[in-house]
Amino acid sequence: MINKFLGFKPDEKLLPSQTVTEDTEIDLSSHKYQKIWLGPNHPGVTGNMAIELTVQGTTVMRAKTHVGYLHRGFEKLIERRLFVQGFPTSIRMCVAEPDTNEYFIARSTEELSGYADAVPEYANWLRMLSLEMARLAGLLRGVPGQGGTFALGIGVQWGVYLRDLILDRFEELSGARVYHMYIIPGGVRGALPDGFKERMEDNLRDIDDFIIRIKKLMFHNSVFKQRAKGLAVITPEMVDKYGIVGTNARCCGVKRDVRKDNPYLYYDKLDFDPPTATDGDVYSRTWIRWQELIQTVDLIRQIMAKMPKKGDIRCKMPNVLNWKIPKGETYVRLESGRGEMGMYYVTDGSDKPRRINLRGPSYNHAISVLEHMLIGQDVADVHAIMVSLQTCPPEIER
Amino acid sequence: MSFNLKDILTPFTAWSRVVKEPVTIKDPFTREAAPRYRGFHDNDVQLCIGCGSCEAICENQAIDLVPIEGVEGIETKSGDSGLRPSIDYGRCCWCALCVDICTTDSLRLTNAYTWVDTDPDNFIFTPGVTPKDWYEKEEGWRKPGHGYEFYSHERVHMEELHADERKDSFIEFVKGYSAEQAKKEADRCVACGICTATCPAHMGIPEYIKAVRDDDMEHGMKILYETNPLPEICGRICTHKCEDVCSVGFKNGSDPLSIRWLKRYIADQIPADVDKYKDMLGTGEIAKNDKKVAIIGSGPAGLSAAHYLALLGYNCTIFEKLPQAGGMMRYGIPSYRLPYDQIDKDVDYILSLGVDIKYNVNVGTDITLEQLSKDFDAVYAGTGLHLGRSTRIPGSEHENVYQSVDLLRNIVTGAPVPVEKKVVVIGGGNVAMDITRSMARLQMEKFGEVNVIATSLEDEEHMPADREEVVEAREEGCTIIPGYGPQEVVITDGKVTGLRVWKCLSIFDETGAFNPKFDEADERIFEGDMVIESIGQGMDLSYLSEEIKSKIEFGPRGRILVNEDWQAKGLPWLFIGGDIIEGPDVIHGIANGHRGAQSIDKFLNEGR
Ligand code: SF4
Ligand code: SF4
Ligand code: SF4
């Protein structure tokens, strides 16, 4: 319709003659197709990965995700280090929300060595606070970032500023802005600084204001609606087939949230209801993430109100240099901003983990789901679809 | 899709932001980081002891310990490796684990975070030594506190008999660790090795502590015997200089490792069976050579020399003037601290290596040193300090004034020991505490009550005795009054009735010479029917004939001068060791006995 409005008439001969599916045959020697590499060095790609696109005109006929640009063997690096030395490496497996991985290492070692119940209550609340702050920081970039994929850059600037304020809070809580290294086996590495809650509340008020502004900017925006609605629909049938989790599953009405389904830390003491939508398209995904933004702000307020005023931040544990953990295995999971994540952790009685394996949602979302969903889409939407799935390569290449 | 005018206009509300102040920081270089920020390292190098725990925990191997000797303005101290951490910022990830484990709290991260340099090599630096402008910054990452610690600061308590149960008995009162307790205590070690450097025998402490953690007692024993053939004895009565420097105990409120008790724990786990010992230590078959070494005295030095010489294949004969082996360990240390069966356990194994021992032989009278030098290829003398020293104050020649060494020996041999209702002991060292506590026990046996006063020149803080000795003596009912100098043994009607003392103001003068100053106005009389002097011991060198004396050299206070191989200067076949050279204490004796054995080996192999 917009083409009619603008008086634009594409040359039908250049367009694919049929509905494109995974089974559509492609004869590369016919000279009708072109291969494009999106990434690994491309401002629109979510990190160090590449998509090899086979296009006809501007229609994507095939998509193949390529990883391997960032592989440093994080898991192996951790397996060669003492239990206490794992967390500073684990965070490199997720730049946006590194705290989740710190939690995995801490919780797995605690469970396997019998200290899971010894972690002080205060420390567990602080863990929850830092996990929610990380989610908030991620959403502050992710929600306006979806607008950015349609060239709506201004929201990104607002979001990044507010994210920086949350990073300021991280800085005073943990001593660092991006790689916090805050959650450690046995507890956390710092008590809540004086005046933290007040400063956080100031930031949250700014974010409240931002939430309204971004709603006006993106969700009352005909361009955004035009491009995002109906784009790259996830159906409830796909959810189990592809192992889709988090907001990507909730956007089509499948309500999955580890915080609710399998509460960890003190999430059962918090009052919240994960938002869902029904359409399953890019718009719905962005919309429920916007609602999550509201919810996360509220959760941080609840945590700050409910947590104890003070307490120990780490339980007494064996000397970190001599710490050995008996033979065992565990799988720890949580709800990250990108959906359910987990870590499989095996110990063999020595002072180092025998095997660790991080299972991040991007493994499915950025490979099987993305490769499937891009078929038949316009090249101009590839970036938006990718961002809407919240793909994050370090989770794939651990 | 339908259009909605609102959806076209609303996004333009974003223009309202144009009139807002910008939020960006104009000059990021002046932005202060948070007070807890993990920025660049600083180290208080005067406080740091170079324990290397920071190096051990760094997961990026960013830290290297480098010598700081010769760096201006930095002095190393005792219990200091002389090394300091240098950090490679090409590897560091600013995790601050190094700060969190630092045993002295000397290391920290400041909140400085910008550093521009053209030479990449500059990014390897030694915090606190390499000049950097961020050291004056107060803020930054320090150990978090709030119950956060990387190793336990609290020693695992060792069970003891209660003072009431032990004060009338000579049975051992320190019970020893259980396996669980020992492992828990061993867990606290950071394996820095500072203790090894300080131990006179340089025992492999971190390794045997690791053996405790690993529950591998046989390996533990092997390590003990590498440097110390008297583990049961040392595990009980060693003066544990290692514990004084243990980095885990460096900070106030943090206890050092119980190194001594852990050593005892290992030895205690192995039954007293010499065949088992030989099996375990691989000493069943030793190839003998044809050289013979005579050893005078079976104290720590003599036994240690005999052990290592026997392992090297030498035929050793020990000449002991008393009826049993052990020297001061048996005849000077009460059995409540060191039971005789534990001495036997260590000694029996050494003798089982083919060491011959002749008891009740007094070298000098029963056999001359000259004769020994003819019959043997080398002679090792570890004759110890067995003569009591007198204060020489008026009245000290009275018959009811005794020497602690004599009484302690009599307690062991069963010779009569006079026990009076009120006893005064002069001295503040470990031997003084031994006699004080032994007399208390004898009084309990005889009178059912304790009345012993021990007094020393040194004040409470500077008493040379181990702290626990003083505490335990008091628990057992003894009165310890430090800080007084004896002036006279009070004698009334020919009987000792007390000791007159003056408050001691200082012990040494400006030149460091022994020259006590007293406050005559603060005079006290400690009542007592007998006085025991315990102010140190002297050596009895009467076994040296005039001819031998004329060939060797003597230093100050009559000490025999030795070269670096422990050979008496002038007589190459005569090797000297034990308390008459260093000490007095058991571990020095063991250490120089070991080195003496190596020197004898060198001497006897020369020219081969
Ligand atoms: S841990 Fe502390 S005391 Fe030990 S070497 Fe490092 S900085 Fe020095
Ligand atoms: S901050 Fe971490 S990476 Fe850096 S030197 Fe210390 S322990 Fe190593
Ligand atoms: S016992 Fe103390 S000084 Fe010795 S290695 Fe262990 S921690 Fe270091």
PDB file of C-alpha atoms in Angstrom, chain A residues 1-2 81-82 84-85 87-89 92 122 152 154 158 161 168 171-177 179-182 184 188-193 209 213 216-223 225-227 229 311-324, chain B residues 1-4 6-17 23-24 31-39 53 56-61 93-97 100-101 113 141 144-152 154 186-191 210 213-214:
ATOM      1  CA  MET A   1       0.000   0.000   0.000  1.00  0.00           C
ATOM      2  CA  ILE A   2       2.841   2.326   0.828  1.00  0.00           C
ATOM      3  CA  ARG A  81      41.239 -22.920  37.071  1.00  0.00           C
ATOM      4  CA  LEU A  82      40.398 -23.200  40.758  1.00  0.00           C
ATOM      5  CA  VAL A  84      37.138 -19.416  42.970  1.00  0.00           C
ATOM      6  CA  GLN A  85      38.930 -18.326  39.808  1.00  0.00           C
ATOM      7  CA  PHE A  87      33.770 -16.265  37.814  1.00  0.00           C
ATOM      8  CA  PRO A  88      36.040 -13.594  36.302  1.00  0.00           C
ATOM      9  CA  THR A  89      36.201 -15.668  33.112  1.00  0.00           C
ATOM     10  CA  ARG A  92      33.012 -13.002  29.238  1.00  0.00           C
ATOM     11  CA  TYR A 122      21.651 -10.611  52.831  1.00  0.00           C
ATOM     12  CA  LEU A 152      15.099   5.198  15.024  1.00  0.00           C
ATOM     13  CA  ILE A 154      17.246   8.707  19.260  1.00  0.00           C
ATOM     14  CA  TRP A 158      18.262   7.951  25.749  1.00  0.00           C
ATOM     15  CA  TYR A 161      22.401   7.217  29.018  1.00  0.00           C
ATOM     16  CA  ASP A 168      27.114   3.892  37.975  1.00  0.00           C
ATOM     17  CA  GLU A 171      30.196   0.649  39.925  1.00  0.00           C
ATOM     18  CA  GLU A 172      29.514   1.637  43.505  1.00  0.00           C
ATOM     19  CA  LEU A 173      28.086  -1.745  44.429  1.00  0.00           C
ATOM     20  CA  SER A 174      30.581  -4.063  42.762  1.00  0.00           C
ATOM     21  CA  GLY A 175      33.566  -1.894  41.861  1.00  0.00           C
ATOM     22  CA  ALA A 176      33.116  -2.184  38.113  1.00  0.00           C
ATOM     23  CA  ARG A 177      30.725  -0.985  35.416  1.00  0.00           C
ATOM     24  CA  TYR A 179      32.214  -6.864  34.205  1.00  0.00           C
ATOM     25  CA  HIS A 180      31.038  -6.664  37.762  1.00  0.00           C
ATOM     26  CA  MET A 181      32.660  -9.779  39.275  1.00  0.00           C
ATOM     27  CA  TYR A 182      30.293  -9.354  42.164  1.00  0.00           C
ATOM     28  CA  ILE A 184      31.322 -15.074  44.239  1.00  0.00           C
ATOM     29  CA  VAL A 188      28.789 -11.467  47.130  1.00  0.00           C
ATOM     30  CA  ARG A 189      31.746  -9.112  47.269  1.00  0.00           C
ATOM     31  CA  GLY A 190      30.295  -5.975  48.773  1.00  0.00           C
ATOM     32  CA  ALA A 191      27.547  -4.721  51.070  1.00  0.00           C
ATOM     33  CA  LEU A 192      25.098  -2.104  49.862  1.00  0.00           C
ATOM     34  CA  PRO A 193      26.909   1.270  50.001  1.00  0.00           C
ATOM     35  CA  ASP A 209       9.959   8.956  32.643  1.00  0.00           C
ATOM     36  CA  ARG A 213       8.827   8.703  26.366  1.00  0.00           C
ATOM     37  CA  LYS A 216       5.433   7.499  22.581  1.00  0.00           C
ATOM     38  CA  LEU A 217       8.498   7.241  20.395  1.00  0.00           C
ATOM     39  CA  MET A 218       8.151   3.613  19.401  1.00  0.00           C
ATOM     40  CA  PHE A 219       4.757   2.229  20.091  1.00  0.00           C
ATOM     41  CA  HIS A 220       2.830   5.226  18.846  1.00  0.00           C
ATOM     42  CA  ASN A 221       4.899   5.353  15.739  1.00  0.00           C
ATOM     43  CA  SER A 222       3.432   4.431  12.415  1.00  0.00           C
ATOM     44  CA  VAL A 223       6.803   3.534  10.874  1.00  0.00           C
ATOM     45  CA  LYS A 225       4.292  -0.398  13.595  1.00  0.00           C
ATOM     46  CA  GLN A 226       4.433  -0.760   9.850  1.00  0.00           C
ATOM     47  CA  ARG A 227       7.730  -2.526   9.952  1.00  0.00           C
ATOM     48  CA  LYS A 229       3.933  -5.763  13.121  1.00  0.00           C
ATOM     49  CA  GLY A 311      24.278  -8.877  57.301  1.00  0.00           C
ATOM     50  CA  ASP A 312      27.178 -11.038  56.274  1.00  0.00           C
ATOM     51  CA  ILE A 313      27.993 -11.017  52.607  1.00  0.00           C
ATOM     52  CA  ARG A 314      29.750 -14.354  52.388  1.00  0.00           C
ATOM     53  CA  CYS A 315      29.534 -17.571  54.360  1.00  0.00           C
ATOM     54  CA  LYS A 316      32.548 -19.287  55.868  1.00  0.00           C
ATOM     55  CA  MET A 317      33.967 -21.681  53.339  1.00  0.00           C
ATOM     56  CA  PRO A 318      37.184 -23.641  52.885  1.00  0.00           C
ATOM     57  CA  ASN A 319      40.341 -21.753  51.981  1.00  0.00           C
ATOM     58  CA  VAL A 320      39.800 -20.783  48.359  1.00  0.00           C
ATOM     59  CA  LEU A 321      43.286 -21.952  47.393  1.00  0.00           C
ATOM     60  CA  ASN A 322      42.736 -25.457  48.797  1.00  0.00           C
ATOM     61  CA  TRP A 323      39.083 -25.871  47.988  1.00  0.00           C
ATOM     62  CA  LYS A 324      38.183 -29.280  46.605  1.00  0.00           C
TER      63      LYS A 324
ATOM     64  CA  MET B   1      -2.754  -1.533   7.661  1.00  0.00           C
ATOM     65  CA  SER B   2      -4.499   1.611   8.683  1.00  0.00           C
ATOM     66  CA  PHE B   3      -2.828   4.883   9.431  1.00  0.00           C
ATOM     67  CA  ASN B   4      -3.502   6.793  12.512  1.00  0.00           C
ATOM     68  CA  LYS B   6      -1.619  10.114  16.302  1.00  0.00           C
ATOM     69  CA  ASP B   7       0.980   7.527  15.340  1.00  0.00           C
ATOM     70  CA  ILE B   8       2.493   9.943  12.886  1.00  0.00           C
ATOM     71  CA  LEU B   9       2.633  12.908  15.232  1.00  0.00           C
ATOM     72  CA  THR B  10       3.458  11.402  18.630  1.00  0.00           C
ATOM     73  CA  PRO B  11       7.090  10.476  17.844  1.00  0.00           C
ATOM     74  CA  PHE B  12       7.786  14.135  17.267  1.00  0.00           C
ATOM     75  CA  THR B  13       7.408  14.706  21.000  1.00  0.00           C
ATOM     76  CA  ALA B  14      11.037  13.546  21.080  1.00  0.00           C
ATOM     77  CA  TRP B  15      11.935  17.051  19.928  1.00  0.00           C
ATOM     78  CA  SER B  16      11.092  18.295  23.383  1.00  0.00           C
ATOM     79  CA  ARG B  17      14.488  16.889  24.480  1.00  0.00           C
ATOM     80  CA  VAL B  23      23.947  14.544  29.853  1.00  0.00           C
ATOM     81  CA  THR B  24      27.373  13.717  28.499  1.00  0.00           C
ATOM     82  CA  ARG B  31      35.571  11.873  36.418  1.00  0.00           C
ATOM     83  CA  GLU B  32      36.065  10.288  39.854  1.00  0.00           C
ATOM     84  CA  ALA B  33      35.315   6.614  39.990  1.00  0.00           C
ATOM     85  CA  ALA B  34      33.206   5.108  42.779  1.00  0.00           C
ATOM     86  CA  PRO B  35      34.880   4.668  46.187  1.00  0.00           C
ATOM     87  CA  ARG B  36      34.886   0.906  45.679  1.00  0.00           C
ATOM     88  CA  TYR B  37      36.113   1.012  42.100  1.00  0.00           C
ATOM     89  CA  ARG B  38      38.635  -1.608  41.077  1.00  0.00           C
ATOM     90  CA  GLY B  39      41.258   0.546  39.407  1.00  0.00           C
ATOM     91  CA  SER B  53      49.312 -15.495  47.884  1.00  0.00           C
ATOM     92  CA  ALA B  56      48.801 -17.919  43.642  1.00  0.00           C
ATOM     93  CA  ILE B  57      45.234 -16.724  43.284  1.00  0.00           C
ATOM     94  CA  CYS B  58      45.626 -14.611  40.152  1.00  0.00           C
ATOM     95  CA  GLU B  59      43.738 -16.559  37.498  1.00  0.00           C
ATOM     96  CA  ASN B  60      45.484 -14.670  34.716  1.00  0.00           C
ATOM     97  CA  GLN B  61      49.008 -15.212  35.974  1.00  0.00           C
ATOM     98  CA  CYS B  93      41.472  -8.234  34.504  1.00  0.00           C
ATOM     99  CA  TRP B  94      41.124  -6.178  37.690  1.00  0.00           C
ATOM    100  CA  CYS B  95      39.197  -8.861  39.488  1.00  0.00           C
ATOM    101  CA  ALA B  96      40.904  -7.938  42.792  1.00  0.00           C
ATOM    102  CA  LEU B  97      41.097 -11.521  43.971  1.00  0.00           C
ATOM    103  CA  ASP B 100      40.902 -10.240  48.721  1.00  0.00           C
ATOM    104  CA  ILE B 101      43.444 -12.885  49.635  1.00  0.00           C
ATOM    105  CA  TYR B 113      41.480   4.161  35.985  1.00  0.00           C
ATOM    106  CA  TRP B 141      38.905  -1.588  46.392  1.00  0.00           C
ATOM    107  CA  PRO B 144      35.204  -6.147  51.721  1.00  0.00           C
ATOM    108  CA  GLY B 145      34.774  -7.292  55.348  1.00  0.00           C
ATOM    109  CA  HIS B 146      31.242  -8.227  56.505  1.00  0.00           C
ATOM    110  CA  GLY B 147      32.213 -11.853  57.082  1.00  0.00           C
ATOM    111  CA  TYR B 148      34.077 -12.079  53.770  1.00  0.00           C
ATOM    112  CA  GLU B 149      37.301 -14.035  54.122  1.00  0.00           C
ATOM    113  CA  PHE B 150      39.192 -16.369  51.825  1.00  0.00           C
ATOM    114  CA  TYR B 151      40.660 -18.542  54.551  1.00  0.00           C
ATOM    115  CA  SER B 152      39.714 -18.968  58.159  1.00  0.00           C
ATOM    116  CA  GLU B 154      40.652 -18.806  63.487  1.00  0.00           C
ATOM    117  CA  ALA B 186      45.531 -27.622  57.443  1.00  0.00           C
ATOM    118  CA  ASP B 187      42.979 -26.043  55.139  1.00  0.00           C
ATOM    119  CA  ARG B 188      43.938 -22.580  56.377  1.00  0.00           C
ATOM    120  CA  CYS B 189      47.448 -22.716  54.930  1.00  0.00           C
ATOM    121  CA  VAL B 190      48.082 -20.573  51.851  1.00  0.00           C
ATOM    122  CA  ALA B 191      51.270 -22.524  51.045  1.00  0.00           C
ATOM    123  CA  LYS B 210      49.107 -30.515  52.212  1.00  0.00           C
ATOM    124  CA  ARG B 213      44.700 -32.226  53.806  1.00  0.00           C
ATOM    125  CA  ASP B 214      45.169 -35.124  51.406  1.00  0.00           C
TER     126      ASP B 214
END
